[in-house]
Structures are given as structure tokens and as C-alpha cells.
């Protein structure tokens, strides 16, 4: 959120307007859209918050402006948000409550966990609203499917979980290629339909590298 990416062929203002119109179409009015955009803005500012270590294994907020803006947008007191991100609460066996300060890296993890939880909750709410708008009492076979496929996501630090996600995406892409490209083209050939062959990307080697159970070499997962 600290940088600015501009693509000449894309008009962000027009796309934002199209998105707002689409949201109104499914019943999300201006007030709900404002609330949604406010949460998204708060997440962007929260991501800019930094923490500075102190001498006693604790930390303080480094960029007060970003944190104050996030707190205002989330409608929570600044001090409450600061305390929540820079300390953790523990309860003893005697039910005494203690505040334990966090180190700067721990505060970063706390900030990121809060952002993830907020975004996840907002996304779940949006999915519910979209599903409710598409709900019909009549029998129908129509559906809308969203498939995020093809291509490994590469981060500075890549975990085993990310590898599994990437592998699942590649398997989905392979299934998509087989059912949408190859089978459809086979039907065109059988029915003598004039068409131009589509050279879809083949990710079989990538899948074999991870999941090959026979031959040489054996995949990473087996």
C-alpha cells in the first residue's frame, strides 16, 4: 500500500465504478458499500503500521499516523488498538489477568493476524450477500464458478502450505485444460466443425515433478 502501480491500459476509476454498480445490482446499497470500503481502507493503513523495539523486550508503534487512521476507520480507540497489537493478555490459574509486552516482530505477527481476520470476515460477508442475491426458489441448473488457477505464487518466504496450494492450483489447471480445451476440441474434430486449434499451456511436467509415483525421478510428494 506504500507504492503506486499504474497500468496504462487500465482505468482504475472506471473499474471501481463498475464494481460499485455491480454491488448495487446484487442488493448491496451505498451505505453497505461505504462500510466495506472503510474496512478495506483500514486494512491498507494497518499494513503500513510499524513497530520499534525498546530496551525491555517490548515495542512501541513506529508510524503513529497509519495506526491512528486505521483505528479511526475501524471506530476503535487508538490506545485500545495499540495495546492489542503490542501486548498479549494472559490469565493465571487464580484468574489474575496480566498484560505481557510483545517484541517488535511479534507485534508485526499480531498486526498481520488482525488484518487477515478482518479481511476474512469481510470476504465471508460478501460471499453470503452474493449467494443470497442469487438464491432462487425455482429449479435451475445454472451456476457461477470461480476458478483461480495456473501459475505458482512466489513470495519472499515460501512455506510448505504455499507449495500445497500451488500444487492444488496446478492440478485444477490440468483438469480445466483436459475438460475445456482437449475434450471440446475432440468434439469439434468428430463433428467436423471448422475451428482454429488452441495451444493451451501444458503443466504436466510440473505436476509430475511433485506427484509422480512411478518412473524416474519420483515426485516430491510420494
JSON list of C-alpha atoms in Angstrom, two decimals:
[
{"chain": "A", "resi": 1, "resn": "UNK", "atom": "CA", "xyz": [0.00, 0.00, 0.00]},
{"chain": "A", "resi": 2, "resn": "UNK", "atom": "CA", "xyz": [3.05, 2.26, 0.18]},
{"chain": "A", "resi": 3, "resn": "UNK", "atom": "CA", "xyz": [3.60, 2.10, -3.58]},
{"chain": "A", "resi": 4, "resn": "UNK", "atom": "CA", "xyz": [1.56, 3.16, -6.59]},
{"chain": "A", "resi": 5, "resn": "UNK", "atom": "CA", "xyz": [1.13, 0.82, -9.55]},
{"chain": "A", "resi": 6, "resn": "UNK", "atom": "CA", "xyz": [-0.26, 2.32, -12.74]},
{"chain": "A", "resi": 7, "resn": "UNK", "atom": "CA", "xyz": [-1.14, 0.26, -15.80]},
{"chain": "A", "resi": 8, "resn": "UNK", "atom": "CA", "xyz": [-1.80, 2.48, -18.85]},
{"chain": "A", "resi": 9, "resn": "UNK", "atom": "CA", "xyz": [-4.43, 0.12, -20.31]},
{"chain": "A", "resi": 10, "resn": "UNK", "atom": "CA", "xyz": [-6.46, 0.01, -17.08]},
{"chain": "A", "resi": 11, "resn": "UNK", "atom": "CA", "xyz": [-8.65, 2.83, -15.80]},
{"chain": "A", "resi": 12, "resn": "UNK", "atom": "CA", "xyz": [-8.94, 2.23, -12.06]},
{"chain": "A", "resi": 13, "resn": "UNK", "atom": "CA", "xyz": [-11.70, 4.82, -11.62]},
{"chain": "A", "resi": 14, "resn": "UNK", "atom": "CA", "xyz": [-13.89, 3.18, -14.26]},
{"chain": "A", "resi": 15, "resn": "UNK", "atom": "CA", "xyz": [-13.30, -0.28, -12.81]},
{"chain": "A", "resi": 16, "resn": "UNK", "atom": "CA", "xyz": [-14.16, 0.95, -9.32]},
{"chain": "A", "resi": 17, "resn": "UNK", "atom": "CA", "xyz": [-17.38, 2.46, -10.66]},
{"chain": "A", "resi": 18, "resn": "UNK", "atom": "CA", "xyz": [-18.25, -0.80, -12.42]},
{"chain": "A", "resi": 19, "resn": "UNK", "atom": "CA", "xyz": [-17.65, -2.70, -9.18]},
{"chain": "A", "resi": 20, "resn": "UNK", "atom": "CA", "xyz": [-19.92, -0.37, -7.21]},
{"chain": "A", "resi": 21, "resn": "UNK", "atom": "CA", "xyz": [-22.66, -0.70, -9.83]},
{"chain": "A", "resi": 22, "resn": "UNK", "atom": "CA", "xyz": [-22.34, -4.48, -9.72]},
{"chain": "A", "resi": 23, "resn": "UNK", "atom": "CA", "xyz": [-22.62, -4.43, -5.92]},
{"chain": "A", "resi": 24, "resn": "UNK", "atom": "CA", "xyz": [-25.79, -2.35, -6.13]},
{"chain": "A", "resi": 25, "resn": "UNK", "atom": "CA", "xyz": [-27.17, -4.86, -8.63]},
{"chain": "A", "resi": 26, "resn": "UNK", "atom": "CA", "xyz": [-26.92, -7.66, -6.07]},
{"chain": "A", "resi": 27, "resn": "UNK", "atom": "CA", "xyz": [-28.53, -5.57, -3.34]},
{"chain": "A", "resi": 28, "resn": "UNK", "atom": "CA", "xyz": [-25.54, -4.02, -1.56]},
{"chain": "A", "resi": 29, "resn": "UNK", "atom": "CA", "xyz": [-26.58, -0.39, -1.16]},
{"chain": "A", "resi": 30, "resn": "UNK", "atom": "CA", "xyz": [-24.40, 2.69, -0.85]},
{"chain": "A", "resi": 31, "resn": "UNK", "atom": "CA", "xyz": [-24.30, 2.51, 2.94]},
{"chain": "A", "resi": 32, "resn": "UNK", "atom": "CA", "xyz": [-23.06, -1.10, 2.95]},
{"chain": "A", "resi": 33, "resn": "UNK", "atom": "CA", "xyz": [-20.55, -0.29, 0.23]},
{"chain": "A", "resi": 34, "resn": "UNK", "atom": "CA", "xyz": [-19.23, 2.59, 2.30]},
{"chain": "A", "resi": 35, "resn": "UNK", "atom": "CA", "xyz": [-18.76, 0.28, 5.25]},
{"chain": "A", "resi": 36, "resn": "UNK", "atom": "CA", "xyz": [-16.98, -2.29, 3.09]},
{"chain": "A", "resi": 37, "resn": "UNK", "atom": "CA", "xyz": [-14.65, 0.30, 1.58]},
{"chain": "A", "resi": 38, "resn": "UNK", "atom": "CA", "xyz": [-13.96, 1.72, 5.03]},
{"chain": "A", "resi": 39, "resn": "UNK", "atom": "CA", "xyz": [-12.79, -1.67, 6.29]},
{"chain": "A", "resi": 40, "resn": "UNK", "atom": "CA", "xyz": [-10.60, -2.14, 3.21]},
{"chain": "A", "resi": 41, "resn": "UNK", "atom": "CA", "xyz": [-9.05, 1.31, 3.72]},
{"chain": "A", "resi": 42, "resn": "UNK", "atom": "CA", "xyz": [-8.42, 0.47, 7.38]},
{"chain": "A", "resi": 43, "resn": "UNK", "atom": "CA", "xyz": [-6.61, -2.71, 6.33]},
{"chain": "A", "resi": 44, "resn": "UNK", "atom": "CA", "xyz": [-4.36, -0.77, 3.96]},
{"chain": "A", "resi": 45, "resn": "UNK", "atom": "CA", "xyz": [-3.42, 1.70, 6.68]},
{"chain": "A", "resi": 46, "resn": "UNK", "atom": "CA", "xyz": [-2.98, -1.10, 9.21]},
{"chain": "A", "resi": 47, "resn": "UNK", "atom": "CA", "xyz": [-0.49, -2.73, 6.85]},
{"chain": "A", "resi": 48, "resn": "UNK", "atom": "CA", "xyz": [1.62, 0.45, 6.97]},
{"chain": "A", "resi": 49, "resn": "UNK", "atom": "CA", "xyz": [1.88, 0.37, 10.76]},
{"chain": "A", "resi": 50, "resn": "UNK", "atom": "CA", "xyz": [5.41, -0.28, 12.05]},
{"chain": "A", "resi": 51, "resn": "UNK", "atom": "CA", "xyz": [6.81, -1.18, 15.45]},
{"chain": "A", "resi": 52, "resn": "UNK", "atom": "CA", "xyz": [10.02, -0.01, 17.08]},
{"chain": "A", "resi": 53, "resn": "UNK", "atom": "CA", "xyz": [11.76, -2.22, 19.67]},
{"chain": "A", "resi": 54, "resn": "UNK", "atom": "CA", "xyz": [12.55, -0.82, 23.11]},
{"chain": "A", "resi": 55, "resn": "UNK", "atom": "CA", "xyz": [15.22, -1.78, 25.61]},
{"chain": "A", "resi": 56, "resn": "UNK", "atom": "CA", "xyz": [12.98, -4.05, 27.71]},
{"chain": "A", "resi": 57, "resn": "UNK", "atom": "CA", "xyz": [11.96, -6.66, 25.08]},
{"chain": "A", "resi": 58, "resn": "UNK", "atom": "CA", "xyz": [8.89, -4.63, 24.21]},
{"chain": "A", "resi": 59, "resn": "UNK", "atom": "CA", "xyz": [7.97, -2.32, 21.37]},
{"chain": "A", "resi": 60, "resn": "UNK", "atom": "CA", "xyz": [6.04, 0.82, 20.55]},
{"chain": "A", "resi": 61, "resn": "UNK", "atom": "CA", "xyz": [4.18, 1.90, 17.43]},
{"chain": "A", "resi": 62, "resn": "UNK", "atom": "CA", "xyz": [6.60, 3.50, 14.98]},
{"chain": "A", "resi": 63, "resn": "UNK", "atom": "CA", "xyz": [4.21, 5.03, 12.44]},
{"chain": "A", "resi": 64, "resn": "UNK", "atom": "CA", "xyz": [1.56, 6.58, 14.67]},
{"chain": "A", "resi": 65, "resn": "UNK", "atom": "CA", "xyz": [-0.25, 8.21, 11.75]},
{"chain": "A", "resi": 66, "resn": "UNK", "atom": "CA", "xyz": [-1.03, 4.93, 9.99]},
{"chain": "A", "resi": 67, "resn": "UNK", "atom": "CA", "xyz": [-2.24, 3.31, 13.22]},
{"chain": "A", "resi": 68, "resn": "UNK", "atom": "CA", "xyz": [-4.39, 6.29, 14.18]},
{"chain": "A", "resi": 69, "resn": "UNK", "atom": "CA", "xyz": [-6.03, 6.31, 10.75]},
{"chain": "A", "resi": 70, "resn": "UNK", "atom": "CA", "xyz": [-6.72, 2.57, 10.96]},
{"chain": "A", "resi": 71, "resn": "UNK", "atom": "CA", "xyz": [-8.22, 2.98, 14.45]},
{"chain": "A", "resi": 72, "resn": "UNK", "atom": "CA", "xyz": [-10.44, 5.86, 13.29]},
{"chain": "A", "resi": 73, "resn": "UNK", "atom": "CA", "xyz": [-11.71, 3.89, 10.30]},
{"chain": "A", "resi": 74, "resn": "UNK", "atom": "CA", "xyz": [-12.37, 0.83, 12.47]},
{"chain": "A", "resi": 75, "resn": "UNK", "atom": "CA", "xyz": [-14.08, 3.08, 15.05]},
{"chain": "A", "resi": 76, "resn": "UNK", "atom": "CA", "xyz": [-11.95, 1.85, 17.94]},
{"chain": "A", "resi": 77, "resn": "UNK", "atom": "CA", "xyz": [-9.89, 3.96, 20.37]},
{"chain": "A", "resi": 78, "resn": "UNK", "atom": "CA", "xyz": [-6.31, 4.42, 19.25]},
{"chain": "A", "resi": 79, "resn": "UNK", "atom": "CA", "xyz": [-4.95, 3.33, 22.63]},
{"chain": "A", "resi": 80, "resn": "UNK", "atom": "CA", "xyz": [-7.03, 0.15, 22.57]},
{"chain": "A", "resi": 81, "resn": "UNK", "atom": "CA", "xyz": [-5.73, -0.85, 19.14]},
{"chain": "A", "resi": 82, "resn": "UNK", "atom": "CA", "xyz": [-2.15, -0.06, 20.13]},
{"chain": "A", "resi": 83, "resn": "UNK", "atom": "CA", "xyz": [-2.41, -2.14, 23.29]},
{"chain": "A", "resi": 84, "resn": "UNK", "atom": "CA", "xyz": [-3.99, -5.05, 21.40]},
{"chain": "A", "resi": 85, "resn": "UNK", "atom": "CA", "xyz": [-1.15, -5.16, 18.88]},
{"chain": "A", "resi": 86, "resn": "UNK", "atom": "CA", "xyz": [1.80, -4.57, 21.21]},
{"chain": "A", "resi": 87, "resn": "UNK", "atom": "CA", "xyz": [0.83, -6.86, 24.09]},
{"chain": "A", "resi": 88, "resn": "UNK", "atom": "CA", "xyz": [-0.96, -10.09, 24.81]},
{"chain": "A", "resi": 89, "resn": "UNK", "atom": "CA", "xyz": [-3.30, -10.91, 27.66]},
{"chain": "A", "resi": 90, "resn": "UNK", "atom": "CA", "xyz": [-2.76, -13.94, 29.88]},
{"chain": "A", "resi": 91, "resn": "UNK", "atom": "CA", "xyz": [-4.90, -15.29, 32.70]},
{"chain": "A", "resi": 92, "resn": "UNK", "atom": "CA", "xyz": [-3.31, -17.16, 35.60]},
{"chain": "A", "resi": 93, "resn": "UNK", "atom": "CA", "xyz": [-4.74, -20.14, 37.47]},
{"chain": "A", "resi": 94, "resn": "UNK", "atom": "CA", "xyz": [-6.05, -17.68, 40.06]},
{"chain": "A", "resi": 95, "resn": "UNK", "atom": "CA", "xyz": [-7.88, -15.78, 37.28]},
{"chain": "A", "resi": 96, "resn": "UNK", "atom": "CA", "xyz": [-5.49, -12.85, 37.53]},
{"chain": "A", "resi": 97, "resn": "UNK", "atom": "CA", "xyz": [-5.08, -11.03, 34.22]},
{"chain": "A", "resi": 98, "resn": "UNK", "atom": "CA", "xyz": [-1.64, -9.98, 33.02]},
{"chain": "A", "resi": 99, "resn": "UNK", "atom": "CA", "xyz": [-0.52, -7.88, 30.08]},
{"chain": "A", "resi": 100, "resn": "UNK", "atom": "CA", "xyz": [2.72, -9.15, 28.55]},
{"chain": "A", "resi": 101, "resn": "UNK", "atom": "CA", "xyz": [4.50, -6.85, 26.08]},
{"chain": "A", "resi": 102, "resn": "UNK", "atom": "CA", "xyz": [5.36, -8.17, 22.63]},
{"chain": "A", "resi": 103, "resn": "UNK", "atom": "CA", "xyz": [8.62, -7.79, 20.77]},
{"chain": "A", "resi": 104, "resn": "UNK", "atom": "CA", "xyz": [8.53, -5.83, 17.52]},
{"chain": "A", "resi": 105, "resn": "UNK", "atom": "CA", "xyz": [8.40, -8.93, 15.29]},
{"chain": "A", "resi": 106, "resn": "UNK", "atom": "CA", "xyz": [5.67, -10.44, 17.46]},
{"chain": "A", "resi": 107, "resn": "UNK", "atom": "CA", "xyz": [3.69, -7.21, 17.10]},
{"chain": "A", "resi": 108, "resn": "UNK", "atom": "CA", "xyz": [4.04, -7.49, 13.32]},
{"chain": "A", "resi": 109, "resn": "UNK", "atom": "CA", "xyz": [2.59, -11.01, 13.50]},
{"chain": "A", "resi": 110, "resn": "UNK", "atom": "CA", "xyz": [-0.25, -9.67, 15.66]},
{"chain": "A", "resi": 111, "resn": "UNK", "atom": "CA", "xyz": [-0.94, -6.87, 13.16]},
{"chain": "A", "resi": 112, "resn": "UNK", "atom": "CA", "xyz": [-0.98, -9.31, 10.24]},
{"chain": "A", "resi": 113, "resn": "UNK", "atom": "CA", "xyz": [-3.26, -11.74, 12.11]},
{"chain": "A", "resi": 114, "resn": "UNK", "atom": "CA", "xyz": [-5.75, -8.94, 12.78]},
{"chain": "A", "resi": 115, "resn": "UNK", "atom": "CA", "xyz": [-5.66, -7.86, 9.13]},
{"chain": "A", "resi": 116, "resn": "UNK", "atom": "CA", "xyz": [-6.20, -11.44, 7.97]},
{"chain": "A", "resi": 117, "resn": "UNK", "atom": "CA", "xyz": [-9.14, -11.93, 10.35]},
{"chain": "A", "resi": 118, "resn": "UNK", "atom": "CA", "xyz": [-10.79, -8.66, 9.28]},
{"chain": "A", "resi": 119, "resn": "UNK", "atom": "CA", "xyz": [-10.36, -9.38, 5.59]},
{"chain": "A", "resi": 120, "resn": "UNK", "atom": "CA", "xyz": [-11.61, -12.95, 6.02]},
{"chain": "A", "resi": 121, "resn": "UNK", "atom": "CA", "xyz": [-14.71, -11.78, 7.82]},
{"chain": "A", "resi": 122, "resn": "UNK", "atom": "CA", "xyz": [-15.40, -9.14, 5.17]},
{"chain": "A", "resi": 123, "resn": "UNK", "atom": "CA", "xyz": [-14.93, -11.69, 2.38]},
{"chain": "A", "resi": 124, "resn": "UNK", "atom": "CA", "xyz": [-17.29, -14.17, 4.06]},
{"chain": "A", "resi": 125, "resn": "UNK", "atom": "CA", "xyz": [-19.92, -11.43, 4.44]},
{"chain": "A", "resi": 126, "resn": "UNK", "atom": "CA", "xyz": [-19.61, -10.52, 0.76]},
{"chain": "A", "resi": 127, "resn": "UNK", "atom": "CA", "xyz": [-19.96, -14.16, -0.31]},
{"chain": "A", "resi": 128, "resn": "UNK", "atom": "CA", "xyz": [-23.11, -14.50, 1.81]},
{"chain": "A", "resi": 129, "resn": "UNK", "atom": "CA", "xyz": [-24.61, -11.39, 0.22]},
{"chain": "A", "resi": 130, "resn": "UNK", "atom": "CA", "xyz": [-23.79, -12.60, -3.29]},
{"chain": "A", "resi": 131, "resn": "UNK", "atom": "CA", "xyz": [-25.23, -16.05, -2.56]},
{"chain": "A", "resi": 132, "resn": "UNK", "atom": "CA", "xyz": [-28.39, -14.51, -1.10]},
{"chain": "A", "resi": 133, "resn": "UNK", "atom": "CA", "xyz": [-28.88, -12.39, -4.22]},
{"chain": "A", "resi": 134, "resn": "UNK", "atom": "CA", "xyz": [-28.51, -15.46, -6.45]},
{"chain": "A", "resi": 135, "resn": "UNK", "atom": "CA", "xyz": [-30.83, -17.63, -4.35]},
{"chain": "A", "resi": 136, "resn": "UNK", "atom": "CA", "xyz": [-33.90, -18.78, -6.22]},
{"chain": "A", "resi": 137, "resn": "UNK", "atom": "CA", "xyz": [-36.82, -20.98, -5.22]},
{"chain": "A", "resi": 138, "resn": "UNK", "atom": "CA", "xyz": [-37.27, -22.32, -8.73]},
{"chain": "A", "resi": 139, "resn": "UNK", "atom": "CA", "xyz": [-35.30, -25.29, -10.03]},
{"chain": "A", "resi": 140, "resn": "UNK", "atom": "CA", "xyz": [-32.26, -24.28, -12.05]},
{"chain": "A", "resi": 141, "resn": "UNK", "atom": "CA", "xyz": [-29.10, -25.86, -13.34]},
{"chain": "A", "resi": 142, "resn": "UNK", "atom": "CA", "xyz": [-27.26, -22.59, -13.81]},
{"chain": "A", "resi": 143, "resn": "UNK", "atom": "CA", "xyz": [-24.34, -21.73, -11.59]},
{"chain": "A", "resi": 144, "resn": "UNK", "atom": "CA", "xyz": [-21.43, -19.36, -11.39]},
{"chain": "A", "resi": 145, "resn": "UNK", "atom": "CA", "xyz": [-18.00, -20.88, -10.80]},
{"chain": "A", "resi": 146, "resn": "UNK", "atom": "CA", "xyz": [-14.81, -19.04, -9.92]},
{"chain": "A", "resi": 147, "resn": "UNK", "atom": "CA", "xyz": [-11.54, -20.88, -10.56]},
{"chain": "A", "resi": 148, "resn": "UNK", "atom": "CA", "xyz": [-8.20, -19.36, -9.58]},
{"chain": "A", "resi": 149, "resn": "UNK", "atom": "CA", "xyz": [-5.69, -21.49, -11.43]},
{"chain": "A", "resi": 150, "resn": "UNK", "atom": "CA", "xyz": [-2.37, -21.85, -13.19]},
{"chain": "A", "resi": 151, "resn": "UNK", "atom": "CA", "xyz": [0.88, -20.43, -12.02]},
{"chain": "A", "resi": 152, "resn": "UNK", "atom": "CA", "xyz": [2.88, -20.71, -8.84]},
{"chain": "A", "resi": 153, "resn": "UNK", "atom": "CA", "xyz": [2.64, -17.82, -6.44]},
{"chain": "A", "resi": 154, "resn": "UNK", "atom": "CA", "xyz": [6.14, -16.88, -5.43]},
{"chain": "A", "resi": 155, "resn": "UNK", "atom": "CA", "xyz": [6.83, -14.92, -2.25]},
{"chain": "A", "resi": 156, "resn": "UNK", "atom": "CA", "xyz": [9.98, -13.82, -0.48]},
{"chain": "A", "resi": 157, "resn": "UNK", "atom": "CA", "xyz": [9.40, -16.65, 2.02]},
{"chain": "A", "resi": 158, "resn": "UNK", "atom": "CA", "xyz": [7.54, -19.71, 0.71]},
{"chain": "A", "resi": 159, "resn": "UNK", "atom": "CA", "xyz": [6.10, -22.25, 3.15]},
{"chain": "A", "resi": 160, "resn": "UNK", "atom": "CA", "xyz": [5.09, -25.88, 2.64]},
{"chain": "A", "resi": 161, "resn": "UNK", "atom": "CA", "xyz": [1.48, -24.72, 2.86]},
{"chain": "A", "resi": 162, "resn": "UNK", "atom": "CA", "xyz": [2.06, -22.43, -0.14]},
{"chain": "A", "resi": 163, "resn": "UNK", "atom": "CA", "xyz": [3.59, -25.34, -2.08]},
{"chain": "A", "resi": 164, "resn": "UNK", "atom": "CA", "xyz": [0.44, -27.40, -1.42]},
{"chain": "A", "resi": 165, "resn": "UNK", "atom": "CA", "xyz": [-1.74, -24.50, -2.57]},
{"chain": "A", "resi": 166, "resn": "UNK", "atom": "CA", "xyz": [0.31, -24.12, -5.73]},
{"chain": "A", "resi": 167, "resn": "UNK", "atom": "CA", "xyz": [0.14, -27.87, -6.40]},
{"chain": "A", "resi": 168, "resn": "UNK", "atom": "CA", "xyz": [-3.66, -27.87, -6.00]},
{"chain": "A", "resi": 169, "resn": "UNK", "atom": "CA", "xyz": [-3.89, -24.96, -8.43]},
{"chain": "A", "resi": 170, "resn": "UNK", "atom": "CA", "xyz": [-1.79, -26.82, -10.98]},
{"chain": "A", "resi": 171, "resn": "UNK", "atom": "CA", "xyz": [-3.98, -29.93, -10.71]},
{"chain": "A", "resi": 172, "resn": "UNK", "atom": "CA", "xyz": [-7.07, -27.78, -11.18]},
{"chain": "A", "resi": 173, "resn": "UNK", "atom": "CA", "xyz": [-5.48, -26.20, -14.24]},
{"chain": "A", "resi": 174, "resn": "UNK", "atom": "CA", "xyz": [-4.70, -29.62, -15.66]},
{"chain": "A", "resi": 175, "resn": "UNK", "atom": "CA", "xyz": [-8.31, -30.72, -15.11]},
{"chain": "A", "resi": 176, "resn": "UNK", "atom": "CA", "xyz": [-9.52, -27.48, -16.69]},
{"chain": "A", "resi": 177, "resn": "UNK", "atom": "CA", "xyz": [-7.29, -27.99, -19.74]},
{"chain": "A", "resi": 178, "resn": "UNK", "atom": "CA", "xyz": [-8.48, -31.57, -20.21]},
{"chain": "A", "resi": 179, "resn": "UNK", "atom": "CA", "xyz": [-12.18, -30.75, -19.95]},
{"chain": "A", "resi": 180, "resn": "UNK", "atom": "CA", "xyz": [-12.38, -27.35, -21.58]},
{"chain": "A", "resi": 181, "resn": "UNK", "atom": "CA", "xyz": [-9.68, -27.42, -24.24]},
{"chain": "A", "resi": 182, "resn": "UNK", "atom": "CA", "xyz": [-8.87, -31.01, -25.22]},
{"chain": "A", "resi": 183, "resn": "UNK", "atom": "CA", "xyz": [-12.30, -32.63, -24.92]},
{"chain": "A", "resi": 184, "resn": "UNK", "atom": "CA", "xyz": [-14.05, -29.73, -26.64]},
{"chain": "A", "resi": 185, "resn": "UNK", "atom": "CA", "xyz": [-11.55, -29.81, -29.49]},
{"chain": "A", "resi": 186, "resn": "UNK", "atom": "CA", "xyz": [-12.05, -33.57, -29.84]},
{"chain": "A", "resi": 187, "resn": "UNK", "atom": "CA", "xyz": [-15.79, -32.95, -30.21]},
{"chain": "A", "resi": 188, "resn": "UNK", "atom": "CA", "xyz": [-15.11, -30.37, -32.93]},
{"chain": "A", "resi": 189, "resn": "UNK", "atom": "CA", "xyz": [-12.96, -32.90, -34.80]},
{"chain": "A", "resi": 190, "resn": "UNK", "atom": "CA", "xyz": [-15.63, -35.63, -34.58]},
{"chain": "A", "resi": 191, "resn": "UNK", "atom": "CA", "xyz": [-18.37, -33.28, -35.76]},
{"chain": "A", "resi": 192, "resn": "UNK", "atom": "CA", "xyz": [-16.21, -31.73, -38.49]},
{"chain": "A", "resi": 193, "resn": "UNK", "atom": "CA", "xyz": [-16.65, -28.23, -37.10]},
{"chain": "A", "resi": 194, "resn": "UNK", "atom": "CA", "xyz": [-14.35, -25.60, -38.55]},
{"chain": "A", "resi": 195, "resn": "UNK", "atom": "CA", "xyz": [-12.15, -24.16, -35.79]},
{"chain": "A", "resi": 196, "resn": "UNK", "atom": "CA", "xyz": [-8.69, -22.92, -35.05]},
{"chain": "A", "resi": 197, "resn": "UNK", "atom": "CA", "xyz": [-6.66, -25.18, -32.72]},
{"chain": "A", "resi": 198, "resn": "UNK", "atom": "CA", "xyz": [-5.88, -23.69, -29.31]},
{"chain": "A", "resi": 199, "resn": "UNK", "atom": "CA", "xyz": [-2.39, -24.32, -27.96]},
{"chain": "A", "resi": 200, "resn": "UNK", "atom": "CA", "xyz": [-3.13, -24.45, -24.25]},
{"chain": "A", "resi": 201, "resn": "UNK", "atom": "CA", "xyz": [-0.21, -24.48, -21.80]},
{"chain": "A", "resi": 202, "resn": "UNK", "atom": "CA", "xyz": [0.80, -27.95, -20.65]},
{"chain": "A", "resi": 203, "resn": "UNK", "atom": "CA", "xyz": [1.73, -28.15, -16.97]},
{"chain": "A", "resi": 204, "resn": "UNK", "atom": "CA", "xyz": [2.10, -31.95, -16.90]},
{"chain": "A", "resi": 205, "resn": "UNK", "atom": "CA", "xyz": [5.83, -31.75, -16.19]},
{"chain": "A", "resi": 206, "resn": "UNK", "atom": "CA", "xyz": [5.20, -29.51, -13.19]},
{"chain": "A", "resi": 207, "resn": "UNK", "atom": "CA", "xyz": [2.64, -31.94, -11.75]},
{"chain": "A", "resi": 208, "resn": "UNK", "atom": "CA", "xyz": [4.91, -34.93, -12.40]},
{"chain": "A", "resi": 209, "resn": "UNK", "atom": "CA", "xyz": [7.75, -33.22, -10.58]},
{"chain": "A", "resi": 210, "resn": "UNK", "atom": "CA", "xyz": [5.61, -33.10, -7.45]},
{"chain": "A", "resi": 211, "resn": "UNK", "atom": "CA", "xyz": [3.31, -36.13, -7.70]},
{"chain": "A", "resi": 212, "resn": "UNK", "atom": "CA", "xyz": [4.96, -38.73, -9.96]},
{"chain": "A", "resi": 213, "resn": "UNK", "atom": "CA", "xyz": [4.76, -42.12, -8.23]},
{"chain": "A", "resi": 214, "resn": "UNK", "atom": "CA", "xyz": [6.48, -44.21, -10.86]},
{"chain": "A", "resi": 215, "resn": "UNK", "atom": "CA", "xyz": [9.39, -43.79, -13.18]},
{"chain": "A", "resi": 216, "resn": "UNK", "atom": "CA", "xyz": [12.41, -41.62, -12.65]},
{"chain": "A", "resi": 217, "resn": "UNK", "atom": "CA", "xyz": [12.59, -39.39, -10.85]},
{"chain": "A", "resi": 218, "resn": "UNK", "atom": "CA", "xyz": [9.89, -39.97, -8.23]},
{"chain": "A", "resi": 219, "resn": "UNK", "atom": "CA", "xyz": [7.93, -36.82, -7.34]},
{"chain": "A", "resi": 220, "resn": "UNK", "atom": "CA", "xyz": [8.48, -34.83, -4.18]},
{"chain": "A", "resi": 221, "resn": "UNK", "atom": "CA", "xyz": [5.19, -35.75, -2.50]},
{"chain": "A", "resi": 222, "resn": "UNK", "atom": "CA", "xyz": [5.12, -39.60, -2.86]}
]
